[in-house]
């Protein structure tokens, strides 16, 4: 796999500027700015409650923001208010969750085909073919007629990744996707993400897998108390952290 | 004390009983259809927090859930006959009342058990995990699409156990049809008792018949529940 990554000079695919978000009196994001280039692989690390998952949910409009701007491709996310206006954005930005968030009442194959058919209005036959190819890609051929509840956590998470891919997105947001998995299942999920990153899929990962972040990310962002404290290429960030909060965090997790 | 069931051999009584069973089942089935429509629509309006309609639905639910179904039936029967809406019979050209006793019983069953169904389905919807809903939202499903394709199918399955007792309650409540002169099974029984004075025997039989109808309903619901069971989900 020697896919070309887009040049560093091109305009970023995702750009957040000075984003603020509070839940009541609880300020979660206090001016977050970050950018991700097309084809980039970015990891967001930081202590729990530092706003990592909230950043992801703001990027695909699952949460509205109080202040600042978020641009994804040609979309100004903070201006999209109605469900209908959000459909093109969610077509472009898919998300994979810690708890998989699959549809338990539908088979694996239906989990992949539902949204492209029901939301994007694509032809069922074409979607079905694409879905079967995606199941092969995440090494779940033969499981298409199983229900999510019949699969292991690692298998369910791979279904969730395939479901995200079935939307043919430009970006996938990964929200601590291995945090709920038994240790022996972590690698099967990380392998799939690694393949995607190598193929040039733009990925934003919130993760506690520091070694994986070091391996796949072009850039790592460290968040604490709702701001980006430090960011840079993984080599620099992990080997020569400057901020004392990052140093303290890395001492604990590495 | 000796039990005498010889009246059962009388073809006239047999006809009354069989017609009565048929009427009871028809009342119950139509009542159930109305119950489900009211339950799903009411629960949807509450769950989707539809403006201006939430309060009326809540008032409706409280009103019909917390008053005796017999009071509701009499109220409907006398109020609707007071309004006096009539239909023209296409065959005879005569005027027939739109709200017959039969219609009133179906309406009353649908309203009373429908009000309870609203709450049952609503709690089923609340039991759908927030993560599942978030998954749908992240794929571009609108609030309404999420409801239709994700929350309702899962929520209805979750509401099957409490809904089963609501259905049995509806079948039992249908016996008040006799009080507005609808010829259900209770009506037939009352007629037979008046003619034979075998009150104990007739009531024993009616008891068994209701038990059989309710058990059959539970059996059918169980089959439906099994057919829609989500493999590997829940208990």
Short mmCIF file of C-alpha atoms in Angstrom, two decimals:
data_model
loop_
_atom_site.label_atom_id
_atom_site.label_comp_id
_atom_site.label_asym_id
_atom_site.label_seq_id
_atom_site.Cartn_x
_atom_site.Cartn_y
_atom_site.Cartn_z
CA UNK A 1 0.00 0.00 0.00
CA UNK A 2 1.77 3.11 -1.18
CA UNK A 3 -1.09 5.52 -1.43
CA UNK A 4 -0.15 9.13 -1.85
CA UNK A 5 -0.98 11.42 0.99
CA UNK A 6 -2.07 14.86 -0.13
CA UNK A 7 0.53 17.57 0.08
CA UNK A 8 1.02 19.40 3.36
CA UNK A 9 0.33 22.70 1.64
CA UNK A 10 -3.31 22.02 0.75
CA UNK A 11 -6.02 23.63 2.91
CA UNK A 12 -6.90 21.56 5.97
CA UNK A 13 -9.92 19.27 5.69
CA UNK A 14 -10.98 19.98 9.27
CA UNK A 15 -10.35 23.24 11.02
CA UNK A 16 -11.62 24.19 14.47
CA UNK A 17 -11.03 27.70 15.68
CA UNK A 18 -11.49 28.92 19.23
CA UNK A 19 -14.31 26.47 19.95
CA UNK A 20 -16.13 26.88 23.26
CA UNK A 21 -18.71 24.49 24.69
CA UNK A 22 -20.33 24.36 28.10
CA UNK A 23 -22.90 22.06 29.66
CA UNK A 24 -24.69 24.37 32.04
CA UNK A 25 -22.03 25.81 34.33
CA UNK A 26 -19.54 23.15 33.29
CA UNK A 27 -17.21 24.49 30.60
CA UNK A 28 -15.89 21.52 28.61
CA UNK A 29 -14.12 23.26 25.73
CA UNK A 30 -12.40 26.57 26.43
CA UNK A 31 -11.14 27.67 23.06
CA UNK A 32 -10.00 24.62 21.13
CA UNK A 33 -8.23 25.18 17.81
CA UNK A 34 -6.93 22.37 15.67
CA UNK A 35 -6.63 21.43 12.04
CA UNK A 36 -6.40 18.14 10.20
CA UNK A 37 -5.22 17.90 6.63
CA UNK A 38 -6.86 15.65 4.04
CA UNK A 39 -5.48 12.16 4.55
CA UNK A 40 -4.03 13.09 7.90
CA UNK A 41 -4.09 10.83 10.92
CA UNK A 42 -4.46 12.76 14.13
CA UNK A 43 -4.65 11.46 17.67
CA UNK A 44 -6.11 13.37 20.58
CA UNK A 45 -4.82 12.30 23.98
CA UNK A 46 -5.36 13.66 27.44
CA UNK A 47 -6.83 12.90 30.86
CA UNK A 48 -10.48 11.88 31.10
CA UNK A 49 -12.87 14.78 31.24
CA UNK A 50 -10.47 16.97 29.28
CA UNK A 51 -12.95 17.34 26.39
CA UNK A 52 -11.54 14.84 23.88
CA UNK A 53 -14.84 13.13 23.02
CA UNK A 54 -16.62 16.47 22.95
CA UNK A 55 -14.21 17.69 20.26
CA UNK A 56 -15.19 14.73 18.05
CA UNK A 57 -18.91 15.27 18.63
CA UNK A 58 -18.57 18.91 17.67
CA UNK A 59 -16.80 18.03 14.42
CA UNK A 60 -19.77 15.99 13.11
CA UNK A 61 -22.40 18.24 14.66
CA UNK A 62 -23.66 15.73 17.24
CA UNK A 63 -23.14 18.60 19.68
CA UNK A 64 -23.67 22.24 18.94
CA UNK A 65 -21.00 24.71 20.01
CA UNK A 66 -21.36 27.95 21.97
CA UNK A 67 -18.64 29.95 20.25
CA UNK A 68 -15.99 29.60 17.55
CA UNK A 69 -16.01 28.04 14.09
CA UNK A 70 -15.67 24.51 12.75
CA UNK A 71 -15.04 23.93 9.08
CA UNK A 72 -15.09 20.45 7.51
CA UNK A 73 -14.40 20.57 3.79
CA UNK A 74 -16.89 23.08 2.47
CA UNK A 75 -19.19 22.89 5.50
CA UNK A 76 -19.36 25.51 8.24
CA UNK A 77 -20.53 23.02 10.88
CA UNK A 78 -21.71 25.58 13.45
CA UNK A 79 -24.22 26.96 10.92
CA UNK A 80 -25.89 23.58 10.24
CA UNK A 81 -28.94 23.45 12.48
CA UNK A 82 -31.58 21.20 10.95
CA UNK A 83 -31.39 17.42 10.61
CA UNK A 84 -31.60 17.82 6.85
CA UNK A 85 -28.71 20.28 6.70
CA UNK A 86 -26.56 17.87 8.71
CA UNK A 87 -27.02 14.90 6.34
CA UNK A 88 -24.30 15.93 3.83
CA UNK A 89 -21.87 16.52 6.69
CA UNK A 90 -22.60 13.14 8.26
CA UNK A 91 -22.19 11.57 4.84
CA UNK A 92 -18.68 12.97 4.78
CA UNK A 93 -17.79 12.46 8.45
CA UNK A 94 -18.43 9.02 9.94
CA UNK A 95 -17.94 8.07 13.54
CA UNK A 96 -17.00 4.95 15.48
CA UNK A 97 -17.85 4.81 19.18
CA UNK A 98 -16.47 3.23 22.34
CA UNK A 99 -19.64 1.15 22.82
CA UNK A 100 -19.94 0.33 19.06
CA UNK A 101 -23.48 1.84 19.00
CA UNK A 102 -24.66 -0.73 16.45
CA UNK A 103 -28.33 -1.38 15.73
CA UNK A 104 -29.02 -4.50 17.83
CA UNK A 105 -32.25 -5.39 16.01
CA UNK A 106 -30.66 -5.58 12.58
CA UNK A 107 -28.19 -8.06 11.12
CA UNK A 108 -24.57 -7.16 10.51
CA UNK A 109 -25.25 -6.62 6.81
CA UNK A 110 -28.32 -4.48 7.52
CA UNK A 111 -26.28 -2.39 9.96
CA UNK A 112 -24.02 -1.52 7.03
CA UNK A 113 -26.71 -0.96 4.42
CA UNK A 114 -29.41 0.85 6.42
CA UNK A 115 -28.01 4.38 6.44
CA UNK A 116 -26.78 4.48 2.82
CA UNK A 117 -30.23 3.31 1.66
CA UNK A 118 -32.48 5.10 4.17
CA UNK A 119 -30.50 8.32 4.61
CA UNK A 120 -28.54 8.74 1.39
CA UNK A 121 -31.15 7.11 -0.83
CA UNK A 122 -28.74 4.80 -2.63
CA UNK A 123 -29.79 1.68 -4.52
CA UNK A 124 -30.02 -1.35 -2.16
CA UNK A 125 -28.29 -3.74 -4.56
CA UNK A 126 -25.22 -1.55 -5.00
CA UNK A 127 -24.99 -0.84 -1.28
CA UNK A 128 -25.26 -4.54 -0.49
CA UNK A 129 -22.35 -5.37 -2.74
CA UNK A 130 -20.24 -2.60 -1.21
CA UNK A 131 -21.20 -3.74 2.30
CA UNK A 132 -20.12 -7.33 1.59
CA UNK A 133 -16.78 -6.07 0.29
CA UNK A 134 -16.35 -3.97 3.43
CA UNK A 135 -17.11 -6.96 5.65
CA UNK A 136 -14.37 -8.82 3.85
CA UNK A 137 -12.07 -5.87 4.42
CA UNK A 138 -12.64 -5.97 8.20
CA UNK A 139 -12.29 -9.77 8.08
CA UNK A 140 -15.90 -10.60 8.92
CA UNK A 141 -16.94 -12.48 5.80
CA UNK A 142 -19.61 -15.01 6.74
CA UNK A 143 -20.94 -12.92 9.63
CA UNK A 144 -23.33 -10.85 7.52
CA UNK A 145 -26.45 -12.59 8.83
CA UNK A 146 -25.41 -12.57 12.50
CA UNK A 147 -26.84 -10.04 14.91
CA UNK A 148 -24.50 -7.68 16.80
CA UNK A 149 -25.39 -9.34 20.11
CA UNK A 150 -24.02 -12.64 18.79
CA UNK A 151 -20.55 -11.21 18.11
CA UNK A 152 -17.56 -10.52 20.36
CA UNK A 153 -16.68 -6.94 21.24
CA UNK A 154 -13.83 -6.86 18.77
CA UNK A 155 -16.07 -8.20 16.00
CA UNK A 156 -18.79 -5.67 16.83
CA UNK A 157 -16.29 -2.84 16.71
CA UNK A 158 -15.10 -4.01 13.28
CA UNK A 159 -18.73 -4.05 12.12
CA UNK A 160 -19.00 -0.48 13.40
CA UNK A 161 -15.94 0.52 11.38
CA UNK A 162 -17.38 -1.16 8.29
CA UNK A 163 -20.68 0.63 8.92
CA UNK A 164 -18.82 3.93 9.02
CA UNK A 165 -17.00 3.05 5.78
CA UNK A 166 -20.27 2.11 4.07
CA UNK A 167 -21.17 5.80 4.14
CA UNK A 168 -18.09 6.40 1.94
CA UNK A 169 -16.87 9.19 4.20
CA UNK A 170 -13.81 11.41 3.83
CA UNK A 171 -13.17 11.43 7.54
CA UNK A 172 -13.69 8.89 10.30
CA UNK A 173 -13.79 9.94 13.94
CA UNK A 174 -12.77 7.23 16.39
CA UNK A 175 -13.90 7.76 19.97
CA UNK A 176 -11.84 5.52 22.28
CA UNK A 177 -12.80 2.58 20.12
CA UNK A 178 -10.69 0.03 21.99
CA UNK A 179 -11.47 1.21 25.52
CA UNK A 180 -14.36 -1.22 26.03
CA UNK A 181 -12.58 -4.23 24.50
CA UNK A 182 -10.90 -7.16 26.17
CA UNK A 183 -7.12 -6.87 25.72
CA UNK A 184 -6.87 -9.73 23.22
CA UNK A 185 -9.35 -7.99 20.91
CA UNK A 186 -7.64 -4.62 20.84
CA UNK A 187 -5.12 -5.55 18.18
CA UNK A 188 -7.70 -6.89 15.68
CA UNK A 189 -9.43 -3.49 15.78
CA UNK A 190 -6.22 -1.48 15.68
CA UNK A 191 -5.08 -3.50 12.65
CA UNK A 192 -8.17 -2.40 10.74
CA UNK A 193 -7.62 1.26 11.69
CA UNK A 194 -3.95 0.98 10.75
CA UNK A 195 -4.92 -0.28 7.28
CA UNK A 196 -7.33 2.63 6.83
CA UNK A 197 -4.73 5.16 7.90
CA UNK A 198 -2.23 3.68 5.43
CA UNK A 199 -4.78 3.87 2.63
CA UNK A 200 -5.09 7.60 3.14
CA UNK A 201 -8.36 7.83 5.06
CA UNK A 202 -8.45 10.96 7.19
CA UNK A 203 -8.70 9.75 10.77
CA UNK A 204 -9.19 11.58 14.03
CA UNK A 205 -8.70 9.30 16.99
CA UNK A 206 -9.35 9.90 20.64
CA UNK A 207 -7.31 7.15 22.22
CA UNK A 208 -5.53 5.86 25.27
CA UNK A 209 -3.39 3.53 23.14
CA UNK A 210 -0.21 5.61 23.32
CA UNK A 211 1.93 3.16 21.40
CA UNK A 212 -0.61 3.05 18.60
CA UNK A 213 -0.83 6.86 18.55
CA UNK A 214 2.94 7.02 18.26
CA UNK A 215 2.87 4.57 15.39
CA UNK A 216 0.04 5.82 13.17
CA UNK A 217 -0.39 9.53 13.91
CA UNK A 218 1.18 12.36 11.90
CA UNK A 219 0.20 14.71 14.66
CA UNK A 220 -0.83 14.32 18.28
CA UNK A 221 -2.88 16.82 20.26
CA UNK A 222 -2.77 16.84 24.04
CA UNK A 223 -5.88 18.27 25.71
CA UNK A 224 -6.35 19.26 29.30
CA UNK A 225 -9.24 21.17 30.88
CA UNK A 226 -10.79 22.01 27.55
CA UNK A 227 -7.80 23.43 25.71
CA UNK A 228 -5.08 22.01 23.44
CA UNK A 229 -2.06 22.26 25.67
CA UNK A 230 0.52 20.98 23.22
CA UNK A 231 0.58 19.42 19.78
CA UNK A 232 3.14 18.15 17.33
CA UNK A 233 4.44 15.07 15.57
CA UNK A 234 4.37 12.02 17.85
CA UNK A 235 8.13 11.75 18.02
CA UNK A 236 8.50 15.23 19.45
CA UNK A 237 5.43 15.13 21.64
CA UNK A 238 6.18 11.79 23.28
CA UNK A 239 9.98 12.08 23.48
CA UNK A 240 10.40 15.79 24.24
CA UNK A 241 7.25 17.09 25.88
CA UNK A 242 7.59 20.69 27.05
CA UNK A 243 4.41 21.37 28.99
CA UNK A 244 4.53 20.12 32.61
CA UNK A 245 0.93 18.85 32.39
CA UNK A 246 1.81 16.72 29.35
CA UNK A 247 4.96 15.46 31.09
CA UNK A 248 2.93 14.44 34.14
CA UNK A 249 0.30 12.76 31.94
CA UNK A 250 2.87 10.81 29.92
CA UNK A 251 4.61 9.63 33.08
CA UNK A 252 1.35 8.12 34.21
CA UNK A 253 0.33 6.41 30.98
CA UNK A 254 3.54 5.34 29.27
CA UNK B 1 -75.06 -29.75 45.14
CA UNK B 2 -75.19 -31.13 41.64
CA UNK B 3 -74.10 -29.28 38.54
CA UNK B 4 -76.44 -29.50 35.58
CA UNK B 5 -75.00 -28.66 32.19
CA UNK B 6 -77.79 -30.19 30.11
CA UNK B 7 -78.79 -26.70 28.85
CA UNK B 8 -75.57 -26.73 26.85
CA UNK B 9 -77.20 -29.17 24.45
CA UNK B 10 -79.84 -26.62 23.46
CA UNK B 11 -78.93 -25.40 19.95
CA UNK B 12 -80.31 -21.92 20.70
CA UNK B 13 -78.03 -21.51 23.71
CA UNK B 14 -75.13 -22.86 21.69
CA UNK B 15 -75.78 -20.23 19.04
CA UNK B 16 -75.93 -17.46 21.66
CA UNK B 17 -72.67 -18.61 23.19
CA UNK B 18 -70.83 -18.97 19.89
CA UNK B 19 -72.09 -15.62 18.58
CA UNK B 20 -71.16 -14.10 21.92
CA UNK B 21 -67.63 -15.50 21.73
CA UNK B 22 -67.34 -14.15 18.20
CA UNK B 23 -68.51 -10.70 19.31
CA UNK B 24 -66.17 -10.67 22.31
CA UNK B 25 -63.20 -11.58 20.10
CA UNK B 26 -64.17 -9.00 17.48
CA UNK B 27 -64.59 -6.27 20.12
CA UNK B 28 -61.22 -7.18 21.58
CA UNK B 29 -59.42 -7.26 18.24
CA UNK B 30 -60.82 -3.90 17.12
CA UNK B 31 -60.12 -2.47 20.58
CA UNK B 32 -56.53 -3.70 20.32
CA UNK B 33 -56.05 -2.05 16.92
CA UNK B 34 -57.26 1.25 18.35
CA UNK B 35 -55.18 0.68 21.49
CA UNK B 36 -52.02 0.22 19.43
CA UNK B 37 -52.71 3.25 17.24
CA UNK B 38 -53.34 5.44 20.29
CA UNK B 39 -50.41 3.94 22.18
CA UNK B 40 -47.88 4.41 19.37
CA UNK B 41 -49.06 7.87 18.31
CA UNK B 42 -49.32 9.09 21.92
CA UNK B 43 -45.92 7.69 22.88
CA UNK B 44 -44.37 9.18 19.72
CA UNK B 45 -45.78 12.64 20.46
CA UNK B 46 -44.47 12.50 24.02
CA UNK B 47 -41.13 10.98 23.06
CA UNK B 48 -40.48 13.41 20.22
CA UNK B 49 -41.59 16.26 22.49
CA UNK B 50 -43.98 17.62 19.86
CA UNK B 51 -44.84 21.16 20.85
CA UNK B 52 -48.46 21.97 21.78
CA UNK B 53 -49.39 18.28 21.71
CA UNK B 54 -47.47 17.02 24.72
CA UNK B 55 -49.83 18.48 27.30
CA UNK B 56 -53.04 17.26 25.62
CA UNK B 57 -51.56 13.75 25.38
CA UNK B 58 -50.55 13.82 29.05
CA UNK B 59 -54.01 15.01 30.07
CA UNK B 60 -55.61 12.29 27.92
CA UNK B 61 -53.41 9.59 29.45
CA UNK B 62 -54.10 10.69 33.03
CA UNK B 63 -57.82 11.05 32.35
CA UNK B 64 -58.32 7.63 30.82
CA UNK B 65 -55.80 5.69 32.84
CA UNK B 66 -57.06 6.84 36.20
CA UNK B 67 -60.81 6.52 35.83
CA UNK B 68 -62.91 3.33 35.77
CA UNK B 69 -63.41 1.97 32.26
CA UNK B 70 -67.10 1.43 33.02
CA UNK B 71 -67.56 5.13 33.77
CA UNK B 72 -65.80 5.91 30.48
CA UNK B 73 -68.02 3.51 28.56
CA UNK B 74 -71.26 4.92 30.00
CA UNK B 75 -70.02 8.45 29.42
CA UNK B 76 -69.17 7.69 25.79
CA UNK B 77 -72.42 5.80 25.24
CA UNK B 78 -74.70 8.51 26.61
CA UNK B 79 -72.66 11.44 25.31
CA UNK B 80 -72.33 10.10 21.78
CA UNK B 81 -75.98 9.07 21.54
CA UNK B 82 -76.84 12.58 22.76
CA UNK B 83 -74.89 14.00 19.81
CA UNK B 84 -77.08 11.71 17.75
CA UNK B 85 -74.95 11.29 14.66
CA UNK B 86 -76.61 8.91 12.23
CA UNK B 87 -75.73 7.11 9.04
CA UNK B 88 -78.08 6.40 6.15
CA UNK B 89 -78.32 2.70 5.50
CA UNK B 90 -77.57 2.31 1.78
CA UNK B 91 -79.95 -0.68 1.48
CA UNK B 92 -83.03 0.35 3.40
CA UNK B 93 -82.55 4.10 3.34
CA UNK B 94 -83.23 4.17 7.09
CA UNK B 95 -81.24 6.20 9.59
CA UNK B 96 -79.01 4.18 11.91
CA UNK B 97 -77.03 5.64 14.81
CA UNK B 98 -73.33 6.07 14.05
CA UNK B 99 -72.25 5.36 17.61
CA UNK B 100 -73.85 2.03 18.41
CA UNK B 101 -73.15 0.21 21.64
CA UNK B 102 -70.62 -1.86 19.72
CA UNK B 103 -68.76 1.24 18.47
CA UNK B 104 -68.79 2.71 21.97
CA UNK B 105 -67.30 -0.43 23.49
CA UNK B 106 -64.53 -0.52 20.88
CA UNK B 107 -63.82 3.19 21.45
CA UNK B 108 -63.84 2.80 25.21
CA UNK B 109 -61.51 -0.21 25.11
CA UNK B 110 -59.19 1.57 22.70
CA UNK B 111 -59.11 4.72 24.81
CA UNK B 112 -58.74 3.08 28.22
CA UNK B 113 -56.13 0.49 27.28
CA UNK B 114 -54.63 2.90 24.73
CA UNK B 115 -53.90 5.40 27.51
CA UNK B 116 -52.10 2.66 29.38
CA UNK B 117 -50.35 1.60 26.15
CA UNK B 118 -48.98 5.14 25.73
CA UNK B 119 -47.12 4.81 29.02
CA UNK B 120 -46.00 1.24 28.28
CA UNK B 121 -44.58 2.11 24.86
CA UNK B 122 -43.03 5.29 26.19
CA UNK B 123 -41.10 3.39 28.84
CA UNK B 124 -40.04 0.92 26.14
CA UNK B 125 -38.70 3.82 24.09
CA UNK B 126 -36.84 5.19 27.11
CA UNK B 127 -35.17 1.79 27.52
CA UNK B 128 -33.48 2.11 24.10
CA UNK B 129 -29.83 2.90 24.89
CA UNK B 130 -28.74 6.48 24.21
CA UNK B 131 -25.68 5.08 22.39
CA UNK B 132 -27.85 3.29 19.84
CA UNK B 133 -29.66 6.56 19.13
CA UNK B 134 -26.36 8.44 18.89
CA UNK B 135 -25.14 5.85 16.39
CA UNK B 136 -28.15 6.55 14.18
CA UNK B 137 -27.74 10.31 14.51
CA UNK B 138 -24.07 10.06 13.52
CA UNK B 139 -25.16 8.30 10.31
CA UNK B 140 -27.38 11.20 9.32
CA UNK B 141 -30.72 9.84 10.55
CA UNK B 142 -33.13 12.66 11.37
CA UNK B 143 -34.94 12.70 14.69
CA UNK B 144 -38.01 11.19 13.00
CA UNK B 145 -36.06 8.60 11.00
CA UNK B 146 -34.22 7.56 14.17
CA UNK B 147 -37.57 7.11 15.86
CA UNK B 148 -39.02 5.09 13.03
CA UNK B 149 -36.08 2.87 12.15
CA UNK B 150 -34.30 2.48 15.49
CA UNK B 151 -36.17 3.59 18.60
CA UNK B 152 -39.65 2.31 17.77
CA UNK B 153 -38.64 -1.19 16.57
CA UNK B 154 -36.46 -1.72 19.66
CA UNK B 155 -38.84 0.07 22.05
CA UNK B 156 -41.87 -1.95 20.93
CA UNK B 157 -39.98 -5.18 21.52
CA UNK B 158 -39.06 -3.96 25.01
CA UNK B 159 -42.71 -3.18 25.75
CA UNK B 160 -44.01 -6.67 24.94
CA UNK B 161 -44.14 -8.07 28.52
CA UNK B 162 -46.17 -5.18 30.04
CA UNK B 163 -48.23 -4.95 26.84
CA UNK B 164 -49.25 -8.59 27.22
CA UNK B 165 -51.02 -7.85 30.51
CA UNK B 166 -52.60 -4.77 28.94
CA UNK B 167 -54.01 -6.94 26.15
CA UNK B 168 -55.40 -9.43 28.68
CA UNK B 169 -56.90 -6.51 30.62
CA UNK B 170 -58.56 -5.29 27.41
CA UNK B 171 -60.11 -8.70 26.72
CA UNK B 172 -61.47 -8.86 30.27
CA UNK B 173 -62.76 -5.29 30.17
CA UNK B 174 -64.68 -6.09 26.97
CA UNK B 175 -67.18 -7.96 29.20
CA UNK B 176 -68.78 -4.63 30.10
CA UNK B 177 -70.24 -4.63 26.58
CA UNK B 178 -73.23 -6.41 28.11
CA UNK B 179 -74.06 -3.22 30.01
CA UNK B 180 -74.68 -1.28 26.79
CA UNK B 181 -76.66 -4.17 25.29
CA UNK B 182 -73.97 -5.54 22.96
CA UNK B 183 -74.42 -9.28 22.50
CA UNK B 184 -71.02 -10.42 23.65
CA UNK B 185 -70.33 -13.62 25.60
CA UNK B 186 -71.51 -12.06 28.87
CA UNK B 187 -74.74 -11.01 27.19
CA UNK B 188 -75.36 -14.53 25.99
CA UNK B 189 -74.60 -15.86 29.44
CA UNK B 190 -77.03 -13.44 31.08
CA UNK B 191 -79.77 -14.50 28.66
CA UNK B 192 -79.18 -18.18 29.35
CA UNK B 193 -79.21 -17.58 33.11
CA UNK B 194 -82.51 -15.75 32.86
CA UNK B 195 -84.07 -18.69 31.06
CA UNK B 196 -82.49 -21.64 32.86
CA UNK B 197 -81.61 -20.27 36.32
CA UNK B 198 -78.40 -22.37 36.10
CA UNK B 199 -76.39 -19.32 37.21
CA UNK B 200 -73.48 -21.19 38.74
CA UNK B 201 -73.01 -23.51 35.77
CA UNK B 202 -73.26 -20.71 33.23
CA UNK B 203 -70.75 -18.58 35.13
CA UNK B 204 -68.38 -21.55 35.44
CA UNK B 205 -68.49 -21.95 31.68
CA UNK B 206 -68.00 -18.21 31.08
CA UNK B 207 -65.04 -18.27 33.44
CA UNK B 208 -63.44 -21.07 31.41
CA UNK B 209 -64.20 -19.32 28.11
CA UNK B 210 -62.53 -16.06 29.21
CA UNK B 211 -59.59 -18.05 30.51
CA UNK B 212 -59.30 -19.79 27.15
CA UNK B 213 -59.51 -16.54 25.13
CA UNK B 214 -56.97 -14.77 27.35
CA UNK B 215 -54.60 -17.75 27.29
CA UNK B 216 -54.88 -17.93 23.53
CA UNK B 217 -54.02 -14.21 23.32
CA UNK B 218 -50.98 -14.69 25.57
CA UNK B 219 -49.89 -17.62 23.42
CA UNK B 220 -50.16 -15.55 20.24
CA UNK B 221 -48.21 -12.67 21.81
CA UNK B 222 -45.51 -15.13 22.89
CA UNK B 223 -45.22 -16.40 19.32
CA UNK B 224 -44.94 -12.83 18.05
CA UNK B 225 -42.35 -12.00 20.72
CA UNK B 226 -40.32 -15.07 19.74
CA UNK B 227 -40.48 -14.15 16.05
CA UNK B 228 -39.18 -10.64 16.79
CA UNK B 229 -36.65 -11.59 19.43
CA UNK B 230 -33.30 -9.87 18.92
CA UNK B 231 -30.60 -12.57 19.01
CA UNK B 232 -28.02 -11.94 21.70
CA UNK B 233 -29.72 -8.80 22.97
CA UNK B 234 -30.92 -8.27 26.53
CA UNK B 235 -31.82 -11.33 28.57
#
